[in-house]
Amino acid sequence: MKKTLIVLGLLLVVGAGACVREAPTAVSPISPLSPLHPTTTPTIMPTAVPIEPSAIPTSLPAPTSAPTPFPLPTLIPTINPTMLPDLLITALTVQQEEGITGHSLRRVTGWEYGLYPSYAYRWLDNVHMLLFAFAGEEHYDEMSGPTRIFQPAVVNLESGQVWFPVRNRVSDWDHHPLLWSAALQVLIVAQDEEILLLNTTGEVMQRFPGDVPLSLSPSGKRLLAGAIWRDLETGRTMDFGDLRMIYPDWSANETRLIGSARFANAQSGQYDYSNPQGVHLAGRGGGGIIKERWVLDDTRMMIEWDCDDGESPIVPLIDPQTRTYQDLCDVAKLPNDPTGCYWGVQPRVAPNGEYAIVGDYLVDLRTFVALSPPDDLHPAGWSPDSRFVVLSRDWNTETQSAEYSLLSLIDRSIRLVSDTPVVWMRWNAQSDHLAFLSETRRELIILAVETWTSHRVSLPHTGIRVFWRPQEDALAILADDGSLWRLATLDSGTVDPLTPPFVDMRDIQWSPDGASIAFVAGTDVYIVSVGIPDDH
């Protein structure tokens, strides 16, 4: 049972950005949406090919002049946990490297086994970084394969000092026993049925009872530690008995939670199973995401996975308090075919919780009116502010490109993002700009959504991915030779290089202040200064 819950929890991790496309030079004619008539079955359209980040390669074969990293072992004996901290303190150093074009380069190096493959590090503040040092693999069982072992370590990038927020090594199955609250500037650590709040130097700021799994609210000010909800500012707590949730969804006021088929209310103390009997996760979503989401002002919940009632596919809109549901397939009168409700359908809920994409339909969760985009446009994602639906057409598997349009839910107009296919679109957090690459990947295009004007910048190398600066006024671009480039301002005419080529550059993250970018190459973390102008 423990292993089953853990696997479910790991699947709940989600990356949630909507993909979108290239900036237009001309606006396409406004096209109205057609309401789905209750007695009319629409023409079957081909299922949209999802535009997923995983479809875009993170690197291409590097040139022979690129540095070769240490090889990562496929299986190493687990290091004695009592020896691991001393080994890491001795090994890890912060070194100054030779940068290019005035951008200084630092390197956190010395640990020959490298970092945890899927979660290598994270920024805490602009000086401190939390590393997950790879420490070995153990065989859990024949079905799950080896369990990876790692040791969290905090590194001061200025002094080189290293300390360990968790006394013992951590494995894949430990429910991430430490979190970072940017709002409170503390590391939250679960150890020996106790929760510690540590500052960036390792000093204990608070301690109180609690256990894994840990979940931090979006504000960073409320915590679910095991079965105990706690307001980290006031100290108020609520004990939910034997309830455990892995990666729950928090209500806007951060007092109600849903997750792992459970519901809890920190105001009333109520907790129970949230899913009604007869609703089952079918698990045929093609390796997609399991995520329970609050919708309709946190009064209902939806599951972003395909479900069934034992006989047919359903898309349930669930009342977690009464444990009853309405099937969107039924109340919105969606067709039972690949355009609507079918085995494997995965609803995608708008960030504001008012709409859901079901197959090729947009369903208003307030009215159950279903809308179908015209022609052969397929819903492919949401803008962060829920104002726009990204629509795709003519997906090209070879170039990983498509034609994209934006559907406005305010006036229901549809505008073509670009008059040519584009790839890899990224919204900024305010949903007022889109960044994407031309089909050849040799142009970066910035679309200002409010004015519907685009800005194109030629790239010296083929682009792979783009990364918005936290302040949303600049971008980093990963090139296919493993080098990193910068667009210093959104109206810049050129990009400038930040790094030479690296083999297998990955895990690219801006620092919170936007002054540096970190990435992993081989077994090390590199930090390059970006040098954003003072007036930005």
Coordinates of C-alpha atoms in Angstrom, one line a residue:
M1 CA 0.0 0.0 0.0
K2 CA 2.8 2.4 0.8
K3 CA 4.4 1.8 -2.5
T4 CA 1.1 2.3 -4.3
L5 CA 0.5 5.6 -2.7
I6 CA 4.0 6.8 -3.4
V7 CA 3.7 6.0 -7.1
L8 CA 0.4 7.9 -7.2
G9 CA 2.1 10.8 -5.5
L10 CA 5.0 10.9 -7.9
L11 CA 2.6 10.9 -10.8
L12 CA 0.8 13.9 -9.4
V13 CA 3.8 16.2 -10.0
V14 CA 2.9 18.4 -12.9
G15 CA 4.4 20.9 -15.0
A16 CA 1.8 23.1 -16.1
G17 CA 2.5 25.6 -18.9
A18 CA 0.4 25.9 -22.0
C19 CA 2.2 25.8 -25.3
V20 CA 1.6 28.5 -28.0
R21 CA 2.9 29.8 -31.1
E22 CA 4.5 32.4 -33.3
A23 CA 3.7 36.0 -33.6
P24 CA 1.7 37.2 -36.6
T25 CA 2.3 40.0 -39.0
A26 CA -1.4 40.0 -39.9
V27 CA -4.6 39.3 -38.0
S28 CA -6.7 36.4 -39.3
P29 CA -10.4 37.0 -39.7
I30 CA -12.4 36.7 -36.5
S31 CA -14.2 33.3 -36.4
P32 CA -17.1 32.6 -34.1
L33 CA -17.3 29.5 -31.9
S34 CA -20.3 27.2 -32.6
P35 CA -22.3 26.0 -29.6
L36 CA -22.8 22.3 -29.5
H37 CA -26.5 21.6 -30.3
P38 CA -27.9 18.9 -28.0
T39 CA -29.3 16.9 -30.9
T40 CA -26.4 17.4 -33.3
T41 CA -23.4 15.1 -33.5
P42 CA -20.4 17.1 -34.9
T43 CA -18.2 15.8 -37.7
I44 CA -15.5 13.7 -36.2
M45 CA -12.1 15.5 -36.2
P46 CA -8.7 13.8 -35.7
T47 CA -7.6 13.9 -32.1
A48 CA -5.2 16.8 -31.4
V49 CA -1.6 15.8 -30.9
P50 CA -0.6 17.2 -27.5
I51 CA 2.2 19.8 -27.5
E52 CA 4.3 18.7 -24.6
P53 CA 7.7 20.0 -23.5
S54 CA 8.9 16.4 -23.6
A55 CA 8.4 16.3 -27.3
I56 CA 11.1 18.9 -27.8
P57 CA 14.6 17.6 -27.4
T58 CA 16.6 19.3 -24.7
S59 CA 19.8 18.9 -26.5
L60 CA 21.2 17.7 -29.8
P61 CA 24.6 16.0 -30.5
A62 CA 27.2 18.5 -29.4
P63 CA 30.2 19.5 -31.5
T64 CA 33.5 17.7 -30.9
S65 CA 35.0 20.8 -29.4
A66 CA 32.5 20.8 -26.5
P67 CA 33.8 19.7 -23.1
T68 CA 33.1 16.1 -22.2
P69 CA 31.4 15.6 -18.7
F70 CA 32.1 12.9 -16.2
P71 CA 30.1 9.8 -17.2
L72 CA 27.1 9.2 -14.9
P73 CA 27.1 5.6 -13.5
T74 CA 24.1 3.5 -14.2
L75 CA 24.4 1.7 -10.8
I76 CA 26.8 2.5 -8.0
P77 CA 26.9 1.0 -4.5
T78 CA 25.1 3.2 -2.0
I79 CA 27.5 5.3 0.0
N80 CA 27.5 4.7 3.7
P81 CA 25.1 7.4 5.0
T82 CA 27.2 8.2 8.0
M83 CA 30.2 9.0 5.7
L84 CA 28.2 10.9 3.1
P85 CA 28.2 14.4 4.7
D86 CA 31.9 14.4 5.3
L87 CA 32.6 13.1 1.8
L88 CA 30.4 15.9 0.3
I89 CA 31.9 18.7 2.4
T90 CA 35.4 17.6 1.3
A91 CA 34.5 17.2 -2.3
L92 CA 32.1 20.1 -3.2
T93 CA 33.7 23.4 -4.1
V94 CA 32.6 26.6 -5.9
Q95 CA 35.1 27.5 -8.6
Q96 CA 35.5 30.5 -10.8
E97 CA 35.6 29.5 -14.5
E98 CA 36.5 31.5 -17.6
G99 CA 33.3 33.1 -19.0
I100 CA 32.7 34.7 -22.3
T101 CA 31.7 38.2 -23.4
G102 CA 31.9 39.6 -19.9
H103 CA 29.6 37.1 -18.3
S104 CA 31.3 35.5 -15.3
L105 CA 30.9 31.7 -14.8
R106 CA 31.0 29.8 -11.6
R107 CA 31.0 26.0 -11.2
V108 CA 29.8 23.9 -8.2
T109 CA 32.0 20.8 -8.7
G110 CA 33.9 18.0 -7.1
W111 CA 31.2 15.3 -6.6
E112 CA 32.0 12.7 -9.1
Y113 CA 28.7 10.9 -9.0
G114 CA 26.8 14.0 -10.0
L115 CA 23.3 15.1 -9.0
Y116 CA 19.9 13.5 -8.8
P117 CA 18.8 12.9 -12.5
S118 CA 15.4 14.5 -12.5
Y119 CA 15.7 17.1 -9.7
A120 CA 19.3 18.2 -9.5
Y121 CA 19.0 21.5 -7.6
R122 CA 16.9 24.6 -6.9
W123 CA 17.6 28.2 -6.1
L124 CA 16.7 29.2 -2.5
D125 CA 17.7 32.9 -2.7
N126 CA 20.2 34.6 -4.9
V127 CA 23.2 33.2 -3.0
H128 CA 22.1 29.8 -1.7
M129 CA 21.4 26.8 -3.7
L130 CA 19.9 23.4 -2.6
L131 CA 21.7 20.5 -4.4
F132 CA 20.5 16.9 -4.5
A133 CA 23.8 14.9 -4.6
F134 CA 23.4 11.5 -6.1
A135 CA 24.6 8.9 -3.6
G136 CA 23.7 5.5 -5.1
E137 CA 21.0 3.1 -6.1
E138 CA 19.4 0.3 -4.3
H139 CA 17.1 -2.4 -5.6
Y140 CA 13.6 -1.9 -4.2
D141 CA 12.0 -4.8 -6.0
E142 CA 11.9 -6.4 -9.4
M143 CA 8.8 -4.4 -10.6
S144 CA 9.9 -0.9 -9.5
G145 CA 13.6 -1.4 -10.3
P146 CA 16.4 0.5 -8.5
T147 CA 15.7 3.2 -6.0
R148 CA 17.9 6.2 -6.3
I149 CA 19.5 7.7 -3.2
F150 CA 20.5 11.3 -2.8
Q151 CA 21.7 13.7 -0.1
P152 CA 20.3 17.3 0.0
A153 CA 23.0 19.9 0.6
V154 CA 22.9 23.7 0.8
V155 CA 25.7 25.6 -0.9
N156 CA 26.6 29.2 -0.4
L157 CA 27.7 30.3 -3.8
E158 CA 29.8 33.2 -2.4
S159 CA 31.6 31.5 0.5
G160 CA 31.5 27.9 -0.7
Q161 CA 30.2 26.8 2.6
V162 CA 28.2 23.5 2.5
W163 CA 25.7 22.3 5.1
F164 CA 23.0 19.5 5.2
P165 CA 19.3 20.3 6.0
V166 CA 18.5 16.6 6.2
R167 CA 20.7 14.4 8.4
N168 CA 20.2 11.2 6.5
R169 CA 20.2 10.5 2.8
V170 CA 16.8 10.6 0.9
S171 CA 15.4 8.2 -1.6
D172 CA 12.8 8.3 -4.4
W173 CA 10.2 7.0 -1.9
D174 CA 10.6 9.6 0.8
H175 CA 7.9 12.0 -0.3
H176 CA 10.3 15.0 -0.7
P177 CA 10.9 15.6 3.0
L178 CA 12.1 19.2 2.5
L179 CA 10.5 22.3 0.9
W180 CA 11.5 25.9 0.5
S181 CA 9.2 28.8 1.4
A182 CA 10.3 31.9 -0.6
A183 CA 7.7 34.0 1.3
L184 CA 9.2 33.1 4.7
Q185 CA 12.7 32.4 3.5
V186 CA 13.0 29.1 5.4
L187 CA 13.7 25.5 4.5
I188 CA 10.9 23.2 5.8
V189 CA 12.4 19.8 6.9
A190 CA 10.7 16.7 8.1
Q191 CA 12.9 14.5 10.3
D192 CA 12.0 12.0 13.1
E193 CA 8.3 13.0 13.2
E194 CA 9.3 16.7 13.7
I195 CA 9.2 19.7 11.4
L196 CA 12.1 22.1 11.4
L197 CA 12.2 25.6 9.9
L198 CA 15.7 26.4 8.9
N199 CA 17.2 29.6 7.6
T200 CA 19.8 29.6 4.8
T201 CA 22.7 29.2 7.2
G202 CA 21.1 26.1 8.9
E203 CA 19.9 27.8 12.1
V204 CA 16.6 26.4 13.5
M205 CA 14.0 29.1 13.5
Q206 CA 11.0 26.9 14.6
R207 CA 10.3 23.3 15.4
F208 CA 6.9 21.5 15.9
P209 CA 5.4 18.0 15.5
G210 CA 4.7 16.7 12.0
D211 CA 5.6 14.1 9.4
V212 CA 5.8 13.4 5.7
P213 CA 4.4 13.9 3.2
L214 CA 4.9 17.6 3.1
S215 CA 2.8 20.0 1.0
L216 CA 3.3 23.8 1.0
S217 CA 0.5 26.1 0.0
P218 CA 1.0 28.5 -3.0
S219 CA 1.6 31.4 -0.8
G220 CA 4.3 29.5 1.1
K221 CA 2.6 30.3 4.4
R222 CA 0.6 27.2 5.1
L223 CA 1.8 23.7 5.4
L224 CA 0.4 20.2 5.4
A225 CA 2.8 17.9 7.3
G226 CA 1.5 14.4 7.4
A227 CA -2.1 14.9 8.7
I228 CA -1.5 18.3 10.4
W229 CA -2.4 21.6 8.7
R230 CA -0.5 24.6 10.0
D231 CA -0.5 28.3 9.4
L232 CA 3.2 29.1 9.6
E233 CA 2.6 32.7 10.4
T234 CA 0.1 32.4 13.3
G235 CA 0.8 28.8 14.5
R236 CA -2.8 27.7 14.2
T237 CA -3.1 24.0 13.5
M238 CA -5.7 21.4 12.5
D239 CA -5.2 17.7 12.9
F240 CA -6.8 15.5 10.2
G241 CA -6.3 12.2 12.1
D242 CA -5.1 9.5 9.8
L243 CA -5.5 11.4 6.5
R244 CA -2.5 11.6 4.2
M245 CA -2.4 13.6 0.9
I246 CA 0.4 13.6 -1.7
Y247 CA 0.6 16.9 -3.7
P248 CA -2.9 18.1 -2.8
D249 CA -4.5 21.1 -4.5
W250 CA -5.1 24.1 -2.2
S251 CA -8.2 26.3 -2.2
A252 CA -7.7 30.0 -2.7
N253 CA -7.9 30.7 1.0
E254 CA -5.6 27.7 1.7
T255 CA -7.8 26.1 4.2
R256 CA -9.3 23.4 2.1
L257 CA -7.4 20.7 0.3
I258 CA -8.1 17.8 -2.1
G259 CA -5.7 15.1 -3.1
S260 CA -5.2 11.3 -3.1
A261 CA -9.0 11.0 -3.3
R262 CA -9.3 12.8 0.0
F263 CA -10.8 16.1 1.1
A264 CA -9.9 18.2 4.2
N265 CA -11.2 21.5 5.6
A266 CA -9.0 23.3 8.1
Q267 CA -11.8 25.7 9.1
S268 CA -14.3 23.1 10.1
G269 CA -12.0 20.2 10.8
Q270 CA -13.9 18.0 8.4
Y271 CA -12.0 15.4 6.4
D272 CA -13.1 12.4 4.3
Y273 CA -12.8 10.7 1.0
S274 CA -13.5 13.2 -1.8
N275 CA -14.3 10.8 -4.7
P276 CA -17.8 9.3 -4.9
Q277 CA -18.2 5.6 -5.1
G278 CA -18.3 4.3 -8.6
V279 CA -15.7 6.8 -10.0
H280 CA -12.5 5.1 -10.9
L281 CA -9.2 6.3 -12.4
A282 CA -9.0 4.4 -15.6
G283 CA -5.4 5.1 -16.2
R284 CA -5.5 5.1 -20.0
G285 CA -4.4 8.7 -20.4
G286 CA -1.3 7.8 -22.4
G287 CA 1.1 8.4 -19.6
G288 CA -0.4 11.8 -18.7
I289 CA -1.0 13.6 -15.5
I290 CA -3.1 12.6 -12.4
K291 CA -4.1 15.8 -10.7
E292 CA -7.1 16.7 -8.6
R293 CA -8.1 20.4 -9.1
W294 CA -10.4 22.8 -7.3
V295 CA -12.9 24.5 -9.8
L296 CA -15.8 26.9 -9.6
D297 CA -14.4 29.1 -6.8
D298 CA -13.2 26.0 -4.9
T299 CA -16.7 24.5 -4.6
R300 CA -16.2 21.5 -6.9
M301 CA -13.3 19.3 -8.0
M302 CA -12.2 17.7 -11.2
I303 CA -9.6 15.0 -11.9
E304 CA -7.3 15.7 -14.8
W305 CA -7.2 12.0 -15.9
D306 CA -9.5 9.7 -17.6
C307 CA -12.2 8.2 -15.3
D308 CA -14.9 5.6 -15.7
D309 CA -18.0 4.4 -13.7
G310 CA -17.1 0.8 -14.3
E311 CA -18.8 0.6 -17.7
S312 CA -18.2 3.8 -19.7
P313 CA -15.8 6.8 -19.8
I314 CA -16.9 9.8 -17.7
V315 CA -15.7 13.3 -16.9
P316 CA -16.9 13.9 -13.3
L317 CA -17.5 17.3 -11.7
I318 CA -17.4 16.3 -8.1
D319 CA -18.8 17.9 -4.9
P320 CA -16.2 16.6 -2.4
Q321 CA -18.4 17.4 0.7
T322 CA -21.4 15.4 -0.5
R323 CA -19.4 12.9 -2.5
T324 CA -21.7 13.3 -5.5
Y325 CA -20.9 14.1 -9.1
Q326 CA -22.2 15.3 -12.4
D327 CA -20.8 13.7 -15.6
L328 CA -19.8 16.4 -18.1
C329 CA -20.2 13.9 -20.9
D330 CA -23.9 13.6 -20.0
V331 CA -24.8 17.2 -18.9
A332 CA -22.9 18.9 -21.7
K333 CA -24.1 16.3 -24.2
L334 CA -20.7 15.5 -25.5
P335 CA -20.4 12.9 -28.3
N336 CA -19.1 9.4 -27.4
D337 CA -16.3 9.5 -30.0
P338 CA -12.7 10.7 -30.2
T339 CA -13.8 14.3 -30.4
G340 CA -15.5 14.2 -27.0
C341 CA -15.7 11.5 -24.4
Y342 CA -13.8 8.3 -25.0
W343 CA -11.5 5.9 -23.2
G344 CA -8.3 7.9 -22.6
V345 CA -9.8 11.4 -22.6
Q346 CA -7.9 13.8 -20.2
P347 CA -9.8 17.0 -19.2
R348 CA -7.6 20.1 -18.9
V349 CA -9.0 22.6 -16.5
A350 CA -8.5 26.3 -17.0
P351 CA -6.3 28.0 -14.3
N352 CA -9.4 29.9 -13.1
G353 CA -11.4 26.7 -12.8
E354 CA -14.3 27.9 -14.9
Y355 CA -13.7 25.9 -18.1
A356 CA -12.4 22.5 -19.1
I357 CA -11.1 21.1 -22.4
V358 CA -12.7 17.7 -23.0
G359 CA -11.5 16.2 -26.2
D360 CA -12.1 18.9 -28.9
Y361 CA -14.7 20.8 -26.8
L362 CA -14.6 23.7 -24.4
V363 CA -17.1 23.1 -21.6
D364 CA -18.2 26.0 -19.4
L365 CA -18.4 24.4 -16.0
R366 CA -20.9 27.1 -14.8
T367 CA -23.5 26.5 -17.5
F368 CA -22.4 23.1 -19.1
V369 CA -22.5 24.7 -22.5
A370 CA -20.1 23.0 -24.8
L371 CA -18.3 24.9 -27.6
S372 CA -16.5 23.4 -30.5
P373 CA -13.8 25.3 -32.4
P374 CA -14.4 25.6 -36.1
D375 CA -12.5 23.9 -38.9
D376 CA -9.8 21.5 -37.8
L377 CA -8.5 23.5 -34.8
H378 CA -7.9 21.5 -31.7
P379 CA -7.6 22.9 -28.1
A380 CA -4.0 22.5 -26.9
G381 CA -3.7 24.5 -23.7
W382 CA -4.5 27.6 -21.7
S383 CA -2.9 30.9 -21.0
P384 CA -1.9 31.4 -17.4
D385 CA -4.8 33.9 -16.8
S386 CA -7.4 31.7 -18.5
R387 CA -8.3 34.4 -21.1
F388 CA -7.1 32.4 -24.0
V389 CA -7.3 28.9 -25.3
V390 CA -4.4 27.8 -27.5
L391 CA -5.7 26.0 -30.7
S392 CA -3.5 23.9 -32.9
R393 CA -3.7 22.6 -36.5
D394 CA -1.5 20.5 -38.8
W395 CA 0.9 19.1 -36.2
N396 CA 4.2 18.1 -37.9
T397 CA 6.0 15.3 -36.0
E398 CA 9.2 15.8 -38.0
T399 CA 9.6 19.5 -37.2
Q400 CA 7.6 19.4 -34.0
S401 CA 5.7 22.4 -35.3
A402 CA 2.1 23.4 -36.0
E403 CA -0.1 26.3 -36.9
Y404 CA -1.5 27.9 -33.7
S405 CA -4.3 30.3 -33.0
L406 CA -5.5 32.0 -29.8
L407 CA -9.2 31.8 -28.9
S408 CA -10.3 34.7 -26.7
L409 CA -12.9 33.6 -24.1
I410 CA -13.8 37.3 -23.7
D411 CA -15.1 38.0 -27.2
R412 CA -14.8 34.5 -28.6
S413 CA -12.6 35.7 -31.5
I414 CA -9.9 33.5 -33.0
R415 CA -6.6 35.0 -34.2
L416 CA -3.8 33.2 -35.9
V417 CA -0.6 33.5 -34.0
S418 CA 1.6 33.3 -37.1
D419 CA 1.0 32.8 -40.8
T420 CA 3.6 30.0 -40.8
P421 CA 4.0 27.0 -38.5
V422 CA 6.0 27.6 -35.3
V423 CA 7.4 25.5 -32.4
W424 CA 7.8 25.6 -28.6
M425 CA 5.7 28.5 -27.4
R426 CA 5.9 29.8 -23.9
W427 CA 3.6 32.3 -22.1
N428 CA 5.0 34.8 -19.6
A429 CA 3.2 34.7 -16.2
Q430 CA 1.1 37.7 -17.0
S431 CA -0.2 36.2 -20.2
D432 CA 0.6 39.4 -22.2
H433 CA 3.5 38.0 -24.2
L434 CA 4.3 34.8 -26.0
A435 CA 7.7 33.6 -26.9
F436 CA 8.2 31.0 -29.6
L437 CA 10.5 29.8 -32.4
S438 CA 10.0 29.8 -36.1
E439 CA 9.6 26.4 -37.8
T440 CA 13.3 26.5 -38.8
R441 CA 14.2 27.4 -35.1
R442 CA 16.4 30.2 -36.4
E443 CA 14.1 33.0 -35.3
L444 CA 12.9 33.9 -31.9
I445 CA 9.5 35.6 -32.0
I446 CA 7.8 37.7 -29.3
L447 CA 4.1 38.3 -29.6
A448 CA 2.6 41.2 -27.5
V449 CA -0.9 39.9 -27.1
E450 CA -2.6 43.1 -26.1
T451 CA -1.5 45.0 -29.3
W452 CA -1.1 41.8 -31.4
T453 CA 2.3 43.0 -32.7
S454 CA 5.3 40.7 -33.1
H455 CA 9.0 41.2 -32.8
R456 CA 11.4 38.8 -34.6
V457 CA 15.1 38.2 -33.7
S458 CA 17.4 36.1 -35.8
L459 CA 19.3 33.4 -33.9
P460 CA 23.0 32.5 -34.6
H461 CA 22.3 28.9 -33.8
T462 CA 19.2 26.6 -34.0
G463 CA 17.0 27.3 -30.9
I464 CA 15.7 24.5 -28.7
R465 CA 13.9 26.1 -25.8
V466 CA 13.3 29.5 -24.3
F467 CA 13.1 30.6 -20.6
W468 CA 11.4 33.7 -19.3
R469 CA 13.3 35.8 -16.8
P470 CA 11.3 36.0 -13.5
Q471 CA 10.8 39.7 -14.0
E472 CA 9.4 38.8 -17.5
D473 CA 11.5 41.5 -19.3
A474 CA 14.1 39.2 -20.9
L475 CA 14.6 35.7 -22.1
A476 CA 17.3 33.0 -22.3
I477 CA 17.5 30.6 -25.3
L478 CA 19.1 27.2 -25.3
A479 CA 20.8 26.4 -28.7
D480 CA 21.2 23.1 -30.3
D481 CA 25.0 23.1 -29.7
G482 CA 24.5 23.3 -25.9
S483 CA 25.2 27.0 -25.6
L484 CA 23.0 29.6 -23.8
W485 CA 22.0 33.0 -25.3
R486 CA 20.2 36.0 -23.9
L487 CA 17.6 38.5 -25.3
A488 CA 18.4 41.4 -22.9
T489 CA 15.1 43.2 -23.5
L490 CA 11.9 42.3 -25.3
D491 CA 12.6 44.8 -28.0
S492 CA 16.3 43.9 -28.5
G493 CA 17.3 43.4 -32.1
T494 CA 20.0 40.7 -31.3
V495 CA 20.8 38.0 -28.8
D496 CA 24.2 37.7 -27.1
P497 CA 26.0 34.6 -26.0
L498 CA 26.1 33.7 -22.2
T499 CA 28.1 30.5 -22.3
P500 CA 30.2 28.3 -24.7
P501 CA 28.7 25.0 -25.8
F502 CA 28.2 22.3 -23.1
V503 CA 27.4 18.7 -23.6
D504 CA 23.9 17.9 -22.3
M505 CA 23.1 21.3 -20.8
R506 CA 19.8 20.8 -18.8
D507 CA 17.8 22.0 -15.7
I508 CA 18.1 25.6 -16.7
Q509 CA 16.8 28.0 -14.1
W510 CA 17.0 31.8 -13.5
S511 CA 17.9 33.0 -10.1
P512 CA 15.1 34.8 -8.2
D513 CA 16.5 38.3 -8.9
G514 CA 17.1 37.5 -12.6
A515 CA 20.8 38.3 -12.4
S516 CA 22.1 34.8 -13.0
I517 CA 21.1 31.5 -14.7
A518 CA 22.1 28.1 -13.4
F519 CA 22.2 24.9 -15.4
V520 CA 23.6 21.3 -15.1
A521 CA 26.2 19.9 -17.4
G522 CA 27.8 16.5 -16.6
T523 CA 28.1 16.2 -12.9
D524 CA 28.3 19.9 -12.1
V525 CA 26.1 23.0 -11.7
Y526 CA 27.2 26.1 -13.5
I527 CA 26.0 29.7 -12.7
V528 CA 26.5 32.4 -15.3
S529 CA 26.0 36.1 -14.6
V530 CA 23.5 37.6 -17.0
G531 CA 24.1 41.2 -16.4
I532 CA 20.6 42.6 -16.9
P533 CA 20.9 46.4 -17.4
D534 CA 20.2 48.5 -14.2
D535 CA 17.1 50.1 -15.7
H536 CA 15.5 46.6 -16.0

